[in-house]
CSV table of C-alpha atoms and ligand atoms in Angstrom, one decimal:
chain,number,residue,atom,x,y,z
A,262,MET,CA,184.4,129.2,54.6
A,263,ALA,CA,184.3,126.3,57.1
A,264,SER,CA,185.7,123.0,55.7
A,265,SER,CA,183.5,119.9,55.6
A,266,HIS,CA,186.5,117.5,55.6
A,267,PRO,CA,188.5,116.5,58.7
A,268,PRO,CA,192.0,118.1,58.5
A,269,ILE,CA,194.0,114.8,58.4
A,270,ASP,CA,196.5,115.9,55.8
A,271,GLY,CA,199.4,117.7,57.5
A,272,GLY,CA,197.5,117.6,60.8
A,273,THR,CA,198.1,116.6,64.3
A,274,VAL,CA,196.0,113.5,65.0
A,275,LEU,CA,195.4,112.0,68.5
A,276,ILE,CA,194.3,108.3,68.6
A,277,THR,CA,193.3,106.7,71.9
A,278,GLY,CA,193.7,102.9,72.2
A,279,ALA,CA,196.4,102.9,69.5
A,280,SER,CA,198.3,100.0,71.1
A,281,SER,CA,196.1,97.3,69.5
A,282,GLY,CA,193.1,96.4,67.3
A,283,ILE,CA,191.2,99.0,65.5
A,284,GLY,CA,193.2,101.9,67.0
A,285,LEU,CA,196.5,100.4,65.8
A,286,GLU,CA,195.1,100.1,62.3
A,287,LEU,CA,193.7,103.6,62.4
A,288,ALA,CA,197.2,104.8,63.3
A,289,ARG,CA,198.7,102.9,60.4
A,290,GLU,CA,196.0,104.3,58.0
A,291,LEU,CA,196.5,107.9,59.1
A,292,ALA,CA,200.2,108.0,59.5
A,293,PRO,CA,201.1,108.5,55.8
A,294,ARG,CA,199.0,111.7,55.8
A,295,ALA,CA,199.4,113.3,59.2
A,296,GLN,CA,202.2,115.6,60.3
A,297,ALA,CA,202.1,114.4,63.9
A,298,LEU,CA,200.4,111.4,65.5
A,299,VAL,CA,199.8,111.1,69.2
A,300,ALA,CA,199.3,107.5,70.3
A,301,VAL,CA,197.6,106.9,73.7
A,302,ALA,CA,197.1,103.7,75.6
A,303,ARG,CA,198.3,102.1,78.8
A,304,ARG,CA,200.9,99.6,77.3
A,305,ALA,CA,203.9,101.9,76.8
A,306,GLU,CA,206.0,99.2,75.2
A,307,ARG,CA,203.4,98.6,72.5
A,308,LEU,CA,203.2,102.3,71.8
A,309,GLU,CA,207.0,102.4,71.5
A,310,GLY,CA,206.8,99.5,69.0
A,311,LEU,CA,204.2,101.5,67.0
A,312,LYS,CA,206.4,104.6,67.1
A,313,GLY,CA,209.4,102.6,65.7
A,314,GLU,CA,207.3,101.1,62.9
A,315,LEU,CA,205.7,104.4,61.9
A,316,SER,CA,208.9,106.4,62.1
A,317,ALA,CA,210.7,104.0,59.9
A,318,ARG,CA,208.0,104.0,57.3
A,319,HIS,CA,207.2,107.7,57.4
A,320,PRO,CA,210.4,109.6,58.3
A,321,GLY,CA,208.7,113.1,58.2
A,322,LEU,CA,206.1,112.0,60.8
A,323,VAL,CA,206.3,113.1,64.4
A,324,VAL,CA,205.1,110.3,66.6
A,325,ARG,CA,204.4,111.1,70.2
A,326,THR,CA,203.6,108.3,72.6
A,327,GLU,CA,201.4,109.1,75.6
A,328,PRO,CA,201.1,106.1,78.0
A,329,CYS,CA,197.9,106.9,80.0
A,330,ASP,CA,195.2,105.1,81.9
A,331,LEU,CA,192.1,106.8,80.5
A,332,THR,CA,190.0,105.6,83.4
A,333,ASP,CA,191.6,108.3,85.4
A,334,PRO,CA,190.0,111.7,84.6
A,335,ASP,CA,192.9,113.6,86.2
A,336,ALA,CA,195.3,111.8,83.8
A,337,VAL,CA,193.1,112.7,80.9
A,338,ASP,CA,193.0,116.3,81.9
A,339,ALA,CA,196.8,116.4,82.3
A,340,LEU,CA,197.2,114.8,78.8
A,341,SER,CA,194.9,117.4,77.3
A,342,GLU,CA,196.9,120.2,78.9
A,343,ARG,CA,200.2,118.8,77.6
A,344,LEU,CA,198.8,118.6,74.1
A,345,LEU,CA,197.4,122.1,74.2
A,346,GLU,CA,200.8,123.4,75.4
A,347,ASP,CA,203.0,121.4,73.0
A,348,PHE,CA,200.9,121.4,69.9
A,349,GLY,CA,198.2,124.1,70.5
A,350,GLY,CA,195.7,121.2,70.6
A,351,VAL,CA,195.1,118.6,67.9
A,352,ASP,CA,193.4,118.8,64.5
A,353,VAL,CA,191.8,115.4,64.7
A,354,LEU,CA,190.7,113.6,67.8
A,355,VAL,CA,190.0,109.9,67.5
A,356,ASN,CA,188.3,108.5,70.6
A,357,ASN,CA,188.7,104.8,70.0
A,358,ALA,CA,189.8,103.2,73.3
A,359,GLY,CA,187.1,101.1,74.8
A,360,ALA,CA,186.4,98.0,76.8
A,361,ARG,CA,183.4,95.9,77.5
A,362,LEU,CA,181.9,93.7,80.3
A,363,GLN,CA,179.7,90.7,79.9
A,364,GLY,CA,177.3,88.9,82.2
A,365,LEU,CA,174.0,89.7,84.0
A,366,TYR,CA,174.2,93.2,85.2
A,367,GLU,CA,172.9,92.4,88.7
A,368,LYS,CA,175.9,90.2,89.2
A,369,SER,CA,178.5,92.6,87.9
A,370,ASP,CA,181.4,94.0,89.9
A,371,TRP,CA,180.6,97.7,90.5
A,372,ASN,CA,184.2,98.8,90.3
A,373,ARG,CA,184.5,97.3,86.9
A,374,VAL,CA,181.3,98.9,85.7
A,375,TYR,CA,182.5,102.3,87.1
A,376,GLY,CA,185.8,101.8,85.3
A,377,LEU,CA,184.0,101.0,82.1
A,378,ILE,CA,181.9,104.2,82.3
A,379,ARG,CA,185.1,106.2,83.0
A,380,LEU,CA,186.8,104.8,79.9
A,381,ASN,CA,184.0,104.5,77.4
A,382,VAL,CA,182.1,107.7,78.4
A,383,VAL,CA,184.1,110.0,80.7
A,384,ALA,CA,187.5,109.9,78.9
A,385,LEU,CA,185.7,110.4,75.5
A,386,THR,CA,183.6,113.3,76.6
A,387,LEU,CA,186.5,114.9,78.6
A,388,LEU,CA,189.0,114.8,75.8
A,389,THR,CA,186.3,116.2,73.5
A,390,ARG,CA,185.5,119.0,76.0
A,391,ARG,CA,189.2,119.9,76.3
A,392,LEU,CA,190.2,119.7,72.7
A,393,THR,CA,187.3,121.0,70.6
A,394,PRO,CA,187.4,124.6,71.7
A,395,ALA,CA,190.7,125.2,69.8
A,396,MET,CA,189.2,123.5,66.7
A,397,VAL,CA,186.2,125.8,66.8
A,398,THR,CA,188.5,128.8,67.2
A,399,ARG,CA,190.5,127.7,64.2
A,400,ARG,CA,187.3,126.7,62.3
A,401,ARG,CA,188.8,123.4,61.4
A,402,GLY,CA,189.0,120.0,63.1
A,403,GLY,CA,187.6,116.5,63.3
A,404,VAL,CA,186.2,114.3,66.0
A,405,LEU,CA,185.8,110.6,65.2
A,406,ASN,CA,184.3,108.4,67.9
A,407,VAL,CA,184.6,104.7,67.6
A,408,ASN,CA,181.3,103.5,69.0
A,409,SER,CA,179.8,100.0,68.3
A,410,GLY,CA,176.8,98.4,66.8
A,411,ALA,CA,175.9,98.0,70.5
A,412,GLY,CA,175.2,101.7,70.4
A,413,ALA,CA,172.1,101.0,68.3
A,414,ALA,CA,171.0,97.7,69.8
A,415,ILE,CA,169.6,95.9,72.8
A,416,MET,CA,172.1,93.2,73.8
A,417,PRO,CA,171.2,91.2,77.0
A,418,GLY,CA,174.3,90.3,78.9
A,419,MET,CA,176.0,93.6,78.1
A,420,ALA,CA,173.8,96.2,79.8
A,421,ALA,CA,176.7,98.4,81.0
A,422,TYR,CA,178.6,98.2,77.7
A,423,VAL,CA,175.5,98.9,75.6
A,424,GLY,CA,174.6,101.8,77.9
A,425,THR,CA,178.0,103.4,77.4
A,426,LYS,CA,177.8,103.0,73.7
A,427,HIS,CA,174.2,104.4,73.5
A,428,PHE,CA,175.6,107.4,75.3
A,429,VAL,CA,178.2,107.7,72.6
A,430,THR,CA,175.5,107.5,69.9
A,431,GLY,CA,173.5,110.4,71.4
A,432,PHE,CA,176.5,112.4,72.4
A,433,THR,CA,178.1,112.2,69.0
A,434,GLU,CA,174.9,112.9,67.0
A,435,THR,CA,174.1,116.0,69.1
A,436,LEU,CA,177.7,117.3,69.1
A,437,ARG,CA,177.7,117.0,65.4
A,438,ALA,CA,174.6,119.1,65.2
A,439,GLU,CA,176.1,121.7,67.6
A,440,LEU,CA,179.2,121.9,65.5
A,441,ASP,CA,177.4,122.1,62.2
A,442,GLY,CA,178.9,124.9,60.1
A,443,THR,CA,181.9,125.5,62.4
A,444,GLY,CA,184.4,123.5,60.2
A,445,VAL,CA,184.7,120.7,62.8
A,446,VAL,CA,183.6,117.4,61.3
A,447,VAL,CA,182.0,115.0,63.8
A,448,SER,CA,181.4,111.3,62.9
A,449,GLN,CA,181.0,108.0,64.6
A,450,ALA,CA,181.9,104.5,63.6
A,451,LEU,CA,179.6,101.6,64.7
A,452,PRO,CA,181.5,98.4,63.9
A,453,GLY,CA,180.1,94.9,64.2
A,454,PRO,CA,182.5,92.0,64.8
A,455,VAL,CA,186.1,93.0,64.1
A,456,GLU,CA,189.1,90.7,64.4
A,457,THR,CA,190.8,92.1,67.5
A,458,GLY,CA,191.4,91.0,71.1
A,459,PHE,CA,188.0,92.5,71.9
A,460,ASP,CA,185.6,90.6,69.6
A,461,GLU,CA,181.8,91.1,69.9
A,462,ALA,CA,181.0,88.4,67.4
A,463,THR,CA,179.6,85.9,69.9
A,464,THR,CA,177.1,88.5,71.3
A,465,ILE,CA,175.5,90.0,68.2
A,466,GLY,CA,172.9,87.5,66.9
A,467,THR,CA,173.5,83.8,66.5
A,468,PRO,CA,177.1,82.9,67.3
A,469,GLY,CA,179.0,81.4,64.5
A,470,VAL,CA,176.7,82.5,61.7
A,471,MET,CA,177.1,86.2,62.4
A,472,ASP,CA,180.8,85.6,63.0
A,473,ARG,CA,181.2,84.2,59.5
A,474,ILE,CA,179.1,86.7,57.7
A,475,PHE,CA,179.9,90.0,59.4
A,476,ARG,CA,183.5,89.7,60.8
A,477,ILE,CA,186.0,91.9,59.1
A,478,SER,CA,189.7,92.6,59.7
A,479,ALA,CA,190.8,95.5,61.9
A,480,ALA,CA,192.6,96.9,58.8
A,481,ARG,CA,189.5,96.9,56.7
A,482,CYS,CA,187.5,98.4,59.5
A,483,ALA,CA,190.0,101.2,59.8
A,484,ARG,CA,190.1,101.9,56.1
A,485,GLU,CA,186.3,102.1,55.7
A,486,VAL,CA,186.0,104.2,58.9
A,487,ILE,CA,188.4,106.7,57.6
A,488,GLN,CA,186.7,106.8,54.2
A,489,GLY,CA,183.4,107.5,55.9
A,490,PHE,CA,184.9,110.2,58.2
A,491,GLU,CA,186.4,111.9,55.2
A,492,ARG,CA,183.0,112.0,53.5
A,493,GLY,CA,181.6,113.5,56.6
A,494,ARG,CA,179.2,110.6,57.2
A,495,PRO,CA,177.4,110.8,60.6
A,496,MET,CA,177.4,107.1,61.2
A,497,ILE,CA,179.8,104.6,59.6
A,498,PHE,CA,179.0,100.9,59.6
A,499,PRO,CA,182.2,99.1,58.3
A,500,GLY,CA,181.7,95.9,56.3
A,501,SER,CA,179.1,95.5,53.5
A,502,ALA,CA,177.1,92.6,55.0
A,503,TYR,CA,177.0,94.1,58.4
A,504,ARG,CA,176.0,97.5,57.0
A,505,ALA,CA,173.1,96.0,55.2
A,506,ALA,CA,172.0,94.1,58.4
A,507,MET,CA,172.2,97.3,60.5
A,508,THR,CA,170.1,99.2,57.9
A,509,LEU,CA,167.5,96.5,58.1
A,510,GLN,CA,167.6,96.5,61.9
A,511,GLY,CA,167.0,100.2,61.9
A,512,ASP,CA,163.7,99.6,60.0
A,513,LEU,CA,162.5,96.9,62.5
A,514,PRO,CA,159.8,98.2,64.9
A,515,ARG,CA,161.3,98.7,68.4
A,516,ALA,CA,158.6,96.4,69.9
A,517,LEU,CA,159.9,93.6,67.8
A,518,GLN,CA,163.5,94.2,68.8
A,519,ARG,CA,162.4,94.3,72.5
A,520,ARG,CA,160.6,91.0,72.1
A,521,ALA,CA,163.6,89.3,70.5
A,522,ALA,CA,166.0,90.8,73.2
A,523,GLY,CA,163.6,89.7,76.0
A,524,SER,CA,163.7,86.1,74.8
A,525,GLN,CA,167.5,86.3,74.5
A,526,GLY,CA,167.6,87.7,78.1
A,527,ARG,CA,165.5,84.8,79.4
A,528,GLY,CA,167.8,82.3,77.6
A,529,LEU,CA,170.8,84.0,79.1
A,530,ARG,CA,169.4,83.8,82.6
A,531,LYS,CA,168.6,80.1,82.3
A,532,THR,CA,172.1,79.3,81.1
A,533,SER,CA,173.8,81.4,83.8
A,534,ALA,CA,171.6,80.0,86.6
B,1440,NAP,N1,186.5,94.4,68.0
B,1440,NAP,C1,185.2,94.5,67.9
B,1440,NAP,O1,184.5,93.5,67.6
B,1440,NAP,C2,184.5,95.8,68.1
B,1440,NAP,C3,183.2,95.9,67.7
B,1440,NAP,C4,182.5,97.1,67.9
B,1440,NAP,C5,183.1,98.2,68.5
B,1440,NAP,N2,184.4,98.1,68.9
B,1440,NAP,C6,185.0,99.2,69.6
B,1440,NAP,O2,186.3,99.5,69.0
B,1440,NAP,C7,187.1,100.1,70.0
B,1440,NAP,C8,188.5,99.5,69.9
B,1440,NAP,O3,188.3,98.1,70.3
B,1440,NAP,P1,189.2,97.0,69.7
B,1440,NAP,O4,188.3,96.0,69.2
B,1440,NAP,O5,190.3,97.5,68.8
B,1440,NAP,O6,189.8,96.4,71.1
B,1440,NAP,P2,191.3,96.1,71.6
B,1440,NAP,O7,192.1,95.5,70.6
B,1440,NAP,O8,191.1,95.5,72.9
B,1440,NAP,O9,191.9,97.6,71.8
B,1440,NAP,C9,191.4,98.4,72.9
B,1440,NAP,C10,192.4,99.6,72.9
B,1440,NAP,O10,191.9,100.5,74.0
B,1440,NAP,C11,193.0,100.7,74.9
B,1440,NAP,N3,192.6,100.8,76.3
B,1440,NAP,C12,191.8,99.9,77.0
B,1440,NAP,N4,191.6,100.3,78.3
B,1440,NAP,C13,192.3,101.5,78.4
B,1440,NAP,C14,192.6,102.4,79.4
B,1440,NAP,N5,192.1,102.2,80.7
B,1440,NAP,N6,193.3,103.5,79.2
B,1440,NAP,C15,193.9,103.7,78.0
B,1440,NAP,N7,193.7,102.9,76.9
B,1440,NAP,C16,192.9,101.8,77.1
B,1440,NAP,C17,193.9,99.4,74.8
B,1440,NAP,O11,195.2,99.7,75.1
B,1440,NAP,P3,196.0,99.3,76.4
B,1440,NAP,O12,195.4,97.9,76.8
B,1440,NAP,O13,197.4,99.3,76.0
B,1440,NAP,O14,195.6,100.3,77.4
B,1440,NAP,C18,193.8,99.2,73.3
B,1440,NAP,O15,194.7,99.9,72.6
B,1440,NAP,C19,186.4,100.1,71.3
B,1440,NAP,O16,185.8,101.3,71.6
B,1440,NAP,C20,185.3,99.0,71.1
B,1440,NAP,O17,184.1,99.3,71.8
B,1440,NAP,C21,185.1,96.9,68.8
């Protein structure tokens, strides 16, 4: 019988973007339960720091650091190969690494847009493509994609970022449907403002107000995201006030959302002229 819980306990867990923010807290949250944790990001020294911390706290845990620039699909492929060879794959894949770009799209630097798509979309889909077949064969596994509230919104000034996150929304929902009944649990988290270096607070709604009401710590975000993942929730909105707002937003007619976004867009164009 296929399991409906992600195999975290005693499993091999891969977390991208584990060097800071939400990914770092996800690593801390999962470390007491996993058998092996693979931490991926570019900053090797931060990954080594995490390894030292987790190994000291959890002596039985195997921590593998994999410094990797995920905007390079060849490097992502090579990483997947190594994990398949050394661990036979992973039990849980957490696609968390992400970046964003701000500003009017017509003025954006194409190389940065292309890099954003390779990180937020290509790396996530490629790791999923390489690592889910072994999960399906074993009839157990988990994929957790760290998306964003942007994946369910219209946010002028962030067209490329919002586009990549809408991709994650559709991809994850559909992958979940395809893997239904296979024992592979697929969930996505759509956080609002979280205290990290990243910070979307100033771009969702009125700055300051939303910041105060919705902002949560990265540790709380990680805790609630893992709880939702374990329950097999399709979409996880961490933080109670933000969750309520996103539920309300989902009920708003699209035409109304478009009108509000259009007025925001005109405002943005005026201020950036
Ligand atoms: N913070 C928020 O308000 C917020 C809200 C909604 C959604 N999110 C989502 O949450 C996820 C994590 O964001 P965060 O807030 O924790 O941001 P963060 O603190 O900036 O962390 C981003 C992580 O991604 C890694 N990363 C960035 N570029 C990379 C690359 N080219 N190759 C490999 N790793 C790379 C970074 O590590 P290195 O720099 O060491 O490579 C870092 O570990 C993102 O997907 C973001 O969209 C965040």
